[in-house]
Short mmCIF file of C-alpha atoms in Angstrom, two decimals:
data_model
loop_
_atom_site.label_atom_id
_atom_site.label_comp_id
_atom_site.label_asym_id
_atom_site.label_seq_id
_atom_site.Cartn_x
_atom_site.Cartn_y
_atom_site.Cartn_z
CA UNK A 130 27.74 -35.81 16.38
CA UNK A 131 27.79 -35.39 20.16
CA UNK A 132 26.99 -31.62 21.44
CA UNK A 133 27.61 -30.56 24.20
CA UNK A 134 28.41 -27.05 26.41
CA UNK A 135 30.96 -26.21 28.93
CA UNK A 136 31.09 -23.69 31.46
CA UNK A 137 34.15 -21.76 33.38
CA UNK A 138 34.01 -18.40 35.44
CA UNK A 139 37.07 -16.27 36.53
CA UNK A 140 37.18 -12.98 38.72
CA UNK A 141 39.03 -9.63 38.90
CA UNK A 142 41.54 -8.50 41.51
CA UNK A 143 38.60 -6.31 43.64
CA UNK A 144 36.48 -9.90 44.11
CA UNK A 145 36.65 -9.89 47.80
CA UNK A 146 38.04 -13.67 47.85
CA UNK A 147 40.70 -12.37 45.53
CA UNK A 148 41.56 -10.15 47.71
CA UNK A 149 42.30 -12.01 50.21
CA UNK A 150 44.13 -14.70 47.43
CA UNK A 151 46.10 -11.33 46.47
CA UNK A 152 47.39 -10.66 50.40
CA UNK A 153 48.05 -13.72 51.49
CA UNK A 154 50.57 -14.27 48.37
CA UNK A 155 51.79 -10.32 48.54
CA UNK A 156 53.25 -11.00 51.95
CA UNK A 157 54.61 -14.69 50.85
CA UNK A 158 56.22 -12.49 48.74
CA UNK A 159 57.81 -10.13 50.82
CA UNK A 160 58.35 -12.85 53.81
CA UNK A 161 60.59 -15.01 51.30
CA UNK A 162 62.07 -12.12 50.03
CA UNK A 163 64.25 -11.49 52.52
CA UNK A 164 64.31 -14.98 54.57
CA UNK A 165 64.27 -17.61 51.37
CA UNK A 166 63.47 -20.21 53.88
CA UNK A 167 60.35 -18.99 55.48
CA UNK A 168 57.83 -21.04 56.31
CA UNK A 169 54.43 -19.35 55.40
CA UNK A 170 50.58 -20.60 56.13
CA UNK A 171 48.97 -17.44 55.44
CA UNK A 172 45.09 -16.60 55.52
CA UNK A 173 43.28 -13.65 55.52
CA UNK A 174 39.56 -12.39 55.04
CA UNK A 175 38.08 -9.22 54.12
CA UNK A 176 34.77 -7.76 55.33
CA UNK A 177 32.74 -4.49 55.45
CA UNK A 178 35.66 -1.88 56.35
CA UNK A 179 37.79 -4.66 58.07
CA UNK A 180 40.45 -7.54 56.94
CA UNK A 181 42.21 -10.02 59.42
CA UNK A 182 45.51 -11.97 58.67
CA UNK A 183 46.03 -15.17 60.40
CA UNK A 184 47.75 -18.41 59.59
CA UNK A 185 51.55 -19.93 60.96
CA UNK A 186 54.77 -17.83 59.71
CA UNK A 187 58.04 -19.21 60.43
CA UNK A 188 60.84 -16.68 59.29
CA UNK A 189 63.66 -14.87 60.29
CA UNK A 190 62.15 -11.62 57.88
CA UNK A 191 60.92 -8.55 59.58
CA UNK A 192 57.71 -7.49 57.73
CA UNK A 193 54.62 -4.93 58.29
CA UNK A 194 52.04 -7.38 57.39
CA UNK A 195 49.41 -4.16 57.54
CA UNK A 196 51.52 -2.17 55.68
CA UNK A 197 51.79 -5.14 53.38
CA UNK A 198 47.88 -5.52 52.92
CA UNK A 199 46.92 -1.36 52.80
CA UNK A 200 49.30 -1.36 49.50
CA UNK A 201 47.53 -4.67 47.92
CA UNK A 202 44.26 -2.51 48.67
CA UNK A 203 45.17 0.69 47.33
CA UNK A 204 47.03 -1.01 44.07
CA UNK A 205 43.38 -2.77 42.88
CA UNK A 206 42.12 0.37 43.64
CA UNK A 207 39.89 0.54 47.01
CA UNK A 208 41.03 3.86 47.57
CA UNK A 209 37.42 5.73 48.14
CA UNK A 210 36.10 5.58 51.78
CA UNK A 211 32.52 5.24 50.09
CA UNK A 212 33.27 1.78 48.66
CA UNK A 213 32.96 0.44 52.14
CA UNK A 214 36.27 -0.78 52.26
CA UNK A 215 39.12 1.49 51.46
CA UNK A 216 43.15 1.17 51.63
CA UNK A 217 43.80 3.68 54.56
CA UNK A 218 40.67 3.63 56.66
CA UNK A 219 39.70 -0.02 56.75
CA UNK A 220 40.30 -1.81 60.26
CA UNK A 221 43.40 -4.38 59.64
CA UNK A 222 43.99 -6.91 62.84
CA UNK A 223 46.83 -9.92 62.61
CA UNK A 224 46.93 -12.82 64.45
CA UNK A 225 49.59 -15.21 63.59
CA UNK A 226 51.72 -17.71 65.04
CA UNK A 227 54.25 -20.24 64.43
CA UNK A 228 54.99 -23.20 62.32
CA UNK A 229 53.82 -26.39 64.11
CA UNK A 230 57.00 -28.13 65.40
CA UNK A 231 55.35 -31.78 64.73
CA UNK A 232 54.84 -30.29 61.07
CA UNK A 233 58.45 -29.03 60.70
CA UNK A 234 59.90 -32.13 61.71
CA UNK A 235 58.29 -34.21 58.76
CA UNK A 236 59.18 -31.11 56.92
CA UNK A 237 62.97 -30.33 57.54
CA UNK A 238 63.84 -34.28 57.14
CA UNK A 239 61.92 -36.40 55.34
CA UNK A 240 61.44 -40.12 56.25
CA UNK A 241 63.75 -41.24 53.05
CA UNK A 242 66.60 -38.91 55.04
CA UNK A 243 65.45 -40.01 58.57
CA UNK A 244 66.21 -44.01 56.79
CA UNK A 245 69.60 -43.20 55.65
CA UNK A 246 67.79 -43.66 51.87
CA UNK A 247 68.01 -39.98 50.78
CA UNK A 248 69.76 -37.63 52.50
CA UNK A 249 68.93 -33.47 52.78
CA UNK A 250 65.61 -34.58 51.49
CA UNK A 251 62.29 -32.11 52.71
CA UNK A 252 59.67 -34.09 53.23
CA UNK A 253 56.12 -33.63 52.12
CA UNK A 254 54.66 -30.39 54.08
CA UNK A 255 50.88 -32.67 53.86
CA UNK A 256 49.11 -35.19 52.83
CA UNK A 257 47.19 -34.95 49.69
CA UNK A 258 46.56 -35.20 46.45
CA UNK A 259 47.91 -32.69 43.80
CA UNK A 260 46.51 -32.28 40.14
CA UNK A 261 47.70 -31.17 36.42
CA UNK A 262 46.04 -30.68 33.65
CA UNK A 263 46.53 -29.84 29.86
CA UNK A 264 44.97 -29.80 26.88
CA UNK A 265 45.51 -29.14 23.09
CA UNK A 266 42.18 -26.61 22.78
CA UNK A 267 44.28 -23.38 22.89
CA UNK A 268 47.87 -22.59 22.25
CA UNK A 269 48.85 -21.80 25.79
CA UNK A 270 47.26 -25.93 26.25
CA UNK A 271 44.16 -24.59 28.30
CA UNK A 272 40.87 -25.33 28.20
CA UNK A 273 39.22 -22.91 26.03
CA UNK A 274 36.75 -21.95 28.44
CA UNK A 275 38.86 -21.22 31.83
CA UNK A 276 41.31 -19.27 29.44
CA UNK A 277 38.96 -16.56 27.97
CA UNK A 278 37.22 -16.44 30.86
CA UNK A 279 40.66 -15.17 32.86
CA UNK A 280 41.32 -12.84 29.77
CA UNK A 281 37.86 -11.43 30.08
CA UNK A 282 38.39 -10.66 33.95
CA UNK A 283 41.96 -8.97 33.19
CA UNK A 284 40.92 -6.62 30.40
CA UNK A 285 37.95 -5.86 32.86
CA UNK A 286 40.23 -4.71 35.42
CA UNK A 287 42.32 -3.16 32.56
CA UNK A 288 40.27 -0.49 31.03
CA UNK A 289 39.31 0.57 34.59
CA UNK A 290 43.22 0.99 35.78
CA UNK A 291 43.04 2.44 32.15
CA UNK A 292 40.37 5.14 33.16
CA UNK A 293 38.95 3.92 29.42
CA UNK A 294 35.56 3.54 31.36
CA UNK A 295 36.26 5.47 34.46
CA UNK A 296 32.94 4.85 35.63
CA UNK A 297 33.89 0.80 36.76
CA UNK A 298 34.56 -0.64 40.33
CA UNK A 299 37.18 -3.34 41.48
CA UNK A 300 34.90 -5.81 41.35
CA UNK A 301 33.96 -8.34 38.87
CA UNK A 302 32.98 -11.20 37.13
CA UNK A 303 33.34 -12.72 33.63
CA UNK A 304 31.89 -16.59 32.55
CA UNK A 305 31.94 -18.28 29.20
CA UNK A 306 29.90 -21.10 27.98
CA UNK A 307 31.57 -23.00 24.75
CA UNK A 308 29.59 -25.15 22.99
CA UNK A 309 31.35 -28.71 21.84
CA UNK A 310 30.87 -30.69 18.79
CA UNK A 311 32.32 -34.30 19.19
CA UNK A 312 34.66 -32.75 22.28
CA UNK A 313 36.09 -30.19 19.93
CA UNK A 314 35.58 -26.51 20.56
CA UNK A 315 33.61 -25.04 18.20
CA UNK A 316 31.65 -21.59 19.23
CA UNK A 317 30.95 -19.57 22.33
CA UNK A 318 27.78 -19.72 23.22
CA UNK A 319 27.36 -17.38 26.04
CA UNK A 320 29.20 -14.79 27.96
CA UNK A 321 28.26 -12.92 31.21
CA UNK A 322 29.91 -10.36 32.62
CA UNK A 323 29.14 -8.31 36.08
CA UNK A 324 30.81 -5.45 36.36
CA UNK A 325 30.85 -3.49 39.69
CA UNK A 326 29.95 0.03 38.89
CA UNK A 327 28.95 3.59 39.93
CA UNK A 328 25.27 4.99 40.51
CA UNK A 329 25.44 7.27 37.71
CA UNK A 330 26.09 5.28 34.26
CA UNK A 331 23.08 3.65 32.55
CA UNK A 332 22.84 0.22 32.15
CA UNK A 333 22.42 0.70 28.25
CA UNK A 334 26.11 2.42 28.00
CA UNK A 335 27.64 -0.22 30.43
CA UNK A 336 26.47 -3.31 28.49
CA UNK A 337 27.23 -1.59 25.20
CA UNK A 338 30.92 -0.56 26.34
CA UNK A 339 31.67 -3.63 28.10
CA UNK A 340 31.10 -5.46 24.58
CA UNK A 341 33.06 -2.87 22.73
CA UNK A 342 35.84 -2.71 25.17
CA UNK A 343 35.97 -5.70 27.12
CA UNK A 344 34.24 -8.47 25.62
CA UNK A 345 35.27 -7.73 21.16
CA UNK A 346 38.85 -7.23 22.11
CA UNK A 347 39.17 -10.70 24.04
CA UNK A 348 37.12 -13.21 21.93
CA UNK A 349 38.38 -13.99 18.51
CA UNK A 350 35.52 -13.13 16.13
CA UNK A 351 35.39 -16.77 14.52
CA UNK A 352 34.02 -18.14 17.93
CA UNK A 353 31.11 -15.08 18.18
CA UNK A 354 28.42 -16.03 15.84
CA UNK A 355 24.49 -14.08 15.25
CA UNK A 356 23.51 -16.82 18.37
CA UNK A 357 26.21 -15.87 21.04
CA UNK A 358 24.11 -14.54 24.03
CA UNK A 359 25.84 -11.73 26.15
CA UNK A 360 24.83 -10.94 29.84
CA UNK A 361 26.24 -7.90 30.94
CA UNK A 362 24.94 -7.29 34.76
CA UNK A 363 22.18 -9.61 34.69
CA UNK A 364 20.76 -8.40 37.64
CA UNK A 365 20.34 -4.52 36.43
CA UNK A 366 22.45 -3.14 39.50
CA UNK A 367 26.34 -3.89 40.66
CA UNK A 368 27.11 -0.77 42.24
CA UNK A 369 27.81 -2.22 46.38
CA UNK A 370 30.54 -4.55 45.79
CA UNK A 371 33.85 -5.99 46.97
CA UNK A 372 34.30 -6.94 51.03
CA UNK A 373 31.13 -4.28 51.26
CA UNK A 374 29.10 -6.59 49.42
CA UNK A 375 30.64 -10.18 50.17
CA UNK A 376 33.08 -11.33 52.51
CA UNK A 377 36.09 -12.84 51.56
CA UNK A 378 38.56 -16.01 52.38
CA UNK A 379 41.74 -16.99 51.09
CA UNK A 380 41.52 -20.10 48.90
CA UNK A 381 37.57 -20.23 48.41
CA UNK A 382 38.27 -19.81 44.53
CA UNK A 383 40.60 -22.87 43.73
CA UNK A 384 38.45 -23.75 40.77
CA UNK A 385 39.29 -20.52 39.34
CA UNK A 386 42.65 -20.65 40.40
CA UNK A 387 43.25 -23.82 37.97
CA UNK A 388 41.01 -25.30 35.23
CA UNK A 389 37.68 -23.82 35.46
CA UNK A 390 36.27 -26.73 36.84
CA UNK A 391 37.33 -28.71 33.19
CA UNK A 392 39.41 -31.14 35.07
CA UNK A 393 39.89 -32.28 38.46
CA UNK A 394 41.52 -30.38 41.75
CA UNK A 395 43.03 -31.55 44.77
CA UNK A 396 42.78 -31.12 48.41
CA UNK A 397 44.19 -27.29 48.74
CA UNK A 398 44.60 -24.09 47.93
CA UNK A 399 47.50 -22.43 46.44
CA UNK A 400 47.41 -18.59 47.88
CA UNK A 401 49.59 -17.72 50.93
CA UNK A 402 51.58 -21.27 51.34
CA UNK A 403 55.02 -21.59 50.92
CA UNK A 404 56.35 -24.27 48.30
CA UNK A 405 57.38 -26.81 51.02
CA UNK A 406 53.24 -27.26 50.41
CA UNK A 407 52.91 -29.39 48.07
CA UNK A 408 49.18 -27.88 47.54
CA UNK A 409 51.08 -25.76 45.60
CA UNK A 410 54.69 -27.20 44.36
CA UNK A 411 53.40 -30.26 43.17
CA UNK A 412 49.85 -28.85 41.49
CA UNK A 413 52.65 -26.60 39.68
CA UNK A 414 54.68 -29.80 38.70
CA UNK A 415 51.56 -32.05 37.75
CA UNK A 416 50.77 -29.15 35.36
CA UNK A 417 53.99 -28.73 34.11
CA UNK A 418 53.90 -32.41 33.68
CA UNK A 419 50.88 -32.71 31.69
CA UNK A 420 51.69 -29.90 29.78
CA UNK A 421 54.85 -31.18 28.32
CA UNK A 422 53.08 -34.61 27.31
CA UNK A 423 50.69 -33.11 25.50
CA UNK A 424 53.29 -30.66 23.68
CA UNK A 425 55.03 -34.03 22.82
CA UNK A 426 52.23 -35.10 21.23
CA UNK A 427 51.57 -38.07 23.54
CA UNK A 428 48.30 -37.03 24.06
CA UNK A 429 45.11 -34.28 23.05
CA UNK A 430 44.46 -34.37 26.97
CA UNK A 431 46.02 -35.10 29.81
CA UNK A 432 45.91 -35.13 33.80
CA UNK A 433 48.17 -35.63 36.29
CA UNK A 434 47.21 -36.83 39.68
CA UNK A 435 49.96 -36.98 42.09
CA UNK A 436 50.07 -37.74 45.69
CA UNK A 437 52.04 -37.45 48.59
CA UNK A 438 52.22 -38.11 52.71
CA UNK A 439 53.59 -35.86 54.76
CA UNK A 440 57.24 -35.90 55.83
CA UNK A 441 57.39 -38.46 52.73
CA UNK A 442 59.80 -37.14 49.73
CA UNK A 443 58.56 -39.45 47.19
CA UNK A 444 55.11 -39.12 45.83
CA UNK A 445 53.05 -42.60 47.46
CA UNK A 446 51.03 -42.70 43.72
CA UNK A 447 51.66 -41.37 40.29
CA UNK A 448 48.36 -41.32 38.13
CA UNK A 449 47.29 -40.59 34.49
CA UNK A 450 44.14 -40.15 32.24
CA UNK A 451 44.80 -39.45 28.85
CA UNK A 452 40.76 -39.95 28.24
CA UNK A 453 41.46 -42.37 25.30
CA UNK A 454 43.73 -39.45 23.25
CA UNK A 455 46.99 -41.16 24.16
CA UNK A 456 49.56 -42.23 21.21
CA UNK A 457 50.70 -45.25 24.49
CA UNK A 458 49.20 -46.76 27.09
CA UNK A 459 48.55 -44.40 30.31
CA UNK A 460 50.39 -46.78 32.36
CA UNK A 461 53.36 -46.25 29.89
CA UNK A 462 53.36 -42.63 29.98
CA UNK A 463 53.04 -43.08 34.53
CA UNK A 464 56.29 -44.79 34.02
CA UNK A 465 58.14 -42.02 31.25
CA UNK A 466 56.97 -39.52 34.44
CA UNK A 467 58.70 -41.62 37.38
CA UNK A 468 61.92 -42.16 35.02
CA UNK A 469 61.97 -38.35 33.57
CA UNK A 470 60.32 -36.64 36.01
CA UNK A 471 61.56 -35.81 40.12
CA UNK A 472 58.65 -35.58 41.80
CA UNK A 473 60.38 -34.62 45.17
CA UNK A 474 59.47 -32.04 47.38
CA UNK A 475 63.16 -30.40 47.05
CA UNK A 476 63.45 -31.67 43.61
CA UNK A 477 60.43 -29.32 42.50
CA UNK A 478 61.36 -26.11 44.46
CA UNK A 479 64.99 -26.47 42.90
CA UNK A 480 63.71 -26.81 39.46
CA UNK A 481 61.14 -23.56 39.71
CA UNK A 482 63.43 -22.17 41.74
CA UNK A 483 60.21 -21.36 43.89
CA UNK A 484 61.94 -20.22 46.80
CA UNK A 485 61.28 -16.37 45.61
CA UNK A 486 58.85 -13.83 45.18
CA UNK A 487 56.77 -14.71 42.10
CA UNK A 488 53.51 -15.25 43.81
CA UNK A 489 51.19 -12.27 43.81
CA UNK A 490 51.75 -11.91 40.30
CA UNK A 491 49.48 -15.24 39.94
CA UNK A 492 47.74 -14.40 42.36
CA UNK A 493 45.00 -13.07 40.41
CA UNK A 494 44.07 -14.26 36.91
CA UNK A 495 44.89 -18.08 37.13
CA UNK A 496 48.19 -20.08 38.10
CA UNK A 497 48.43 -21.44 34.49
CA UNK A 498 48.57 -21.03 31.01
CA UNK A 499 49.89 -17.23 31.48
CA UNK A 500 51.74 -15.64 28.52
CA UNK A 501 52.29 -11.99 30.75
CA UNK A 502 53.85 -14.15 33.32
CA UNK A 503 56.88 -16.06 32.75
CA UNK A 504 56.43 -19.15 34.71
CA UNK A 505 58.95 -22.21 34.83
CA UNK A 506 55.70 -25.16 34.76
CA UNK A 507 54.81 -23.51 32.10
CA UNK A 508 57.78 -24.45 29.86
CA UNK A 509 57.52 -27.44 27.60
CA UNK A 510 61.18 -27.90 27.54
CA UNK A 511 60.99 -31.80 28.37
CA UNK A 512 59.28 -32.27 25.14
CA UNK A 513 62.09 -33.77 23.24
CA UNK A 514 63.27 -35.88 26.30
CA UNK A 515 59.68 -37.68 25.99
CA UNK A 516 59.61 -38.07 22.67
CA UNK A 517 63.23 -39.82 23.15
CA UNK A 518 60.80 -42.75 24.43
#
């Protein structure tokens, strides 16, 4: 028997990256909202009493990108001017511009359309190369550790929207360690949580109520065992936190974003980019991708790599790993995905219908695998088409 442990973190909605992960996508939102269309690049960051949009906007919408980011603020909950960073007091400054016209080109008519080959086709909005993954470790086909580790981070956030434990702070952190035997799940072997919190509560109530009301609630019992180690606030302190504590950037937690780090991620970030990006469309597609071969019981894992040029329609390369748990050959299953599968540009945003605002609901708490979210990559409805082959 082969042991082994693997580790994946997630964040709440008051992380100070998050943040900035929860703006960007909030005014997305609002930009393709009214003009579908819209052509969006957005980045922010967050510091000590101050936050700064910036990026390339395209649109024919009319929207208060301040007023956008005070609400995000004051919905996670920065509402208190001693947090350092608060809804209606912090300093808010925009600076954006315009699509690139070189990059709308490539964009508006792809190279297939320019050639006669394919026409009304968008092209590419990069270059890059886009990943999916699933797996058959949890019923939602996530790796077990990513998954609880994004359930941990929600019900932290929850019992403080909750006022359950009124004494918690936006911010926080959750990680869980699952130990392996022979690459199946078998136990968790450690959890850590940080929880960002006020002077007054004792360290000996906050660990003991973040295991009774965060931790027991999230982890089914049968993977908790008398050897499970739980670190709540390692350091003995989280009480300066959010953009007070730690700047923030769109995109810096990609890793969180997808798979915990248990497969492999492309070139971009998801938060604040319209689907033209492929970052995003085609990450969403190479999940929904993998997800459906493994539901078809092709495979126990599975990921996707696709990858594109920009102003090109069709992806340049198609590429699986089944790690040796494929029922065919990889190179069999590359081929079902080219036949069954459009990997286009315009293809994928028809399909999700991703020209509206569903985006700062995953902003926060992963981009897949959700069950409070109902998200069309996340449907294994080509399950019986592949198993046709």
């Amino acid at each position: 028997m082969r042991k082994h442990f693997f580790t994946s973190e997630a964040i709440t909605e008051g992380h100070p990256d998050k943040i900035c992960d929860h703006i960007a996508d909030a005014i997305l939102d609002e930009l393709i909202r009214q003009d579908p269309n819209s052509r969006v690049a957005c980045e922010v960051t967050a510091e000590k009493n101050g936050l700064h949009i910036m990026g390339e906007i395209t649109t024919n919408a009319k929207v208060d990108y301040i007023a956008v980011a005070r609400r995000v603020i004051r919905d996670i909950g920065y509402t208190d001017d001693a947090l350092g960073f608060a809804a209606d007091s912090c300093q808010i400054t925009c600076n954006l511009n315009t699509q690139s016209l070189d990059i709308a080109m490539g964009v508006d008519h792809s190279l297939e359309s320019k050639e006669g080959i394919d026409d009304n086709e968008n092209g590419a909005g990069d270059q890059g190369m886009m990943f999916g993954y699933a797996c058959d470790e949890t019923p939602e086909l996530m790796p077990l550790a990513i998954s609880l580790a994004e359930k941990l981070a929600k019900q932290l956030t929850q019992v403080r929207k909750d006022q359950q434990l009124v004494y918690l702070r936006p911010d926080g952190k959750s990680q869980v360690t699952v130990e392996y035997h022979d690459g199946k799940p078998v136990r968790i072997d450690t959890i850590v949580v940080s929880a960002q919190h006020n002077e007054m509560i004792t360290m000996d109530r906050l660990k003991a109520d973040i295991i009774k009301y965060v931790i027991l609630p999230v982890i089914p019992n049968e993977l908790i065992d008398e050897k499970t180690k739980f670190y709540i606030n390692p350091t003995g302190r989280f009480v300066t936190g959010g953009p007070a504590g730690d700047t923030g950037l769109t995109g810096r937690k990609i890793i969180v974003d997808t798979y915990g780090g248990y497969a492999k991620h492309g070139g971009g970030a998801f938060s604040g980019k319209d689907p033209t990006k492929v970052d995003r469309s085609a990450a969403y597609m190479a999940r929904y991708v993998a997800k459906n071969i493994v539901a078809a019981n092709l495979a126990k894992k599975c990921e996707v790599q696709l990858s594109y040029a920009i102003g090109v329609a069709e992806p340049v390369s198609v590429f699986v790993d089944t790690f040796n748990t494929g029922l065919i050959d990889d190179e069999k299953i590359e081929g079902l995905i080219r036949a069954k599968f459009d990997l286009r540009p315009t293809a994928i945003i028809n399909h999700f219908n991703l020209r509206r605002p569903i985006y700062e609901a995953i902003s926060v708490y992963g981009h897949f695998g959700r069950t409070d979210v109902n998200l069309p990559w996340e449907k294994c409805d080509m399950v019986e088409v592949l198993k046709q082959d």
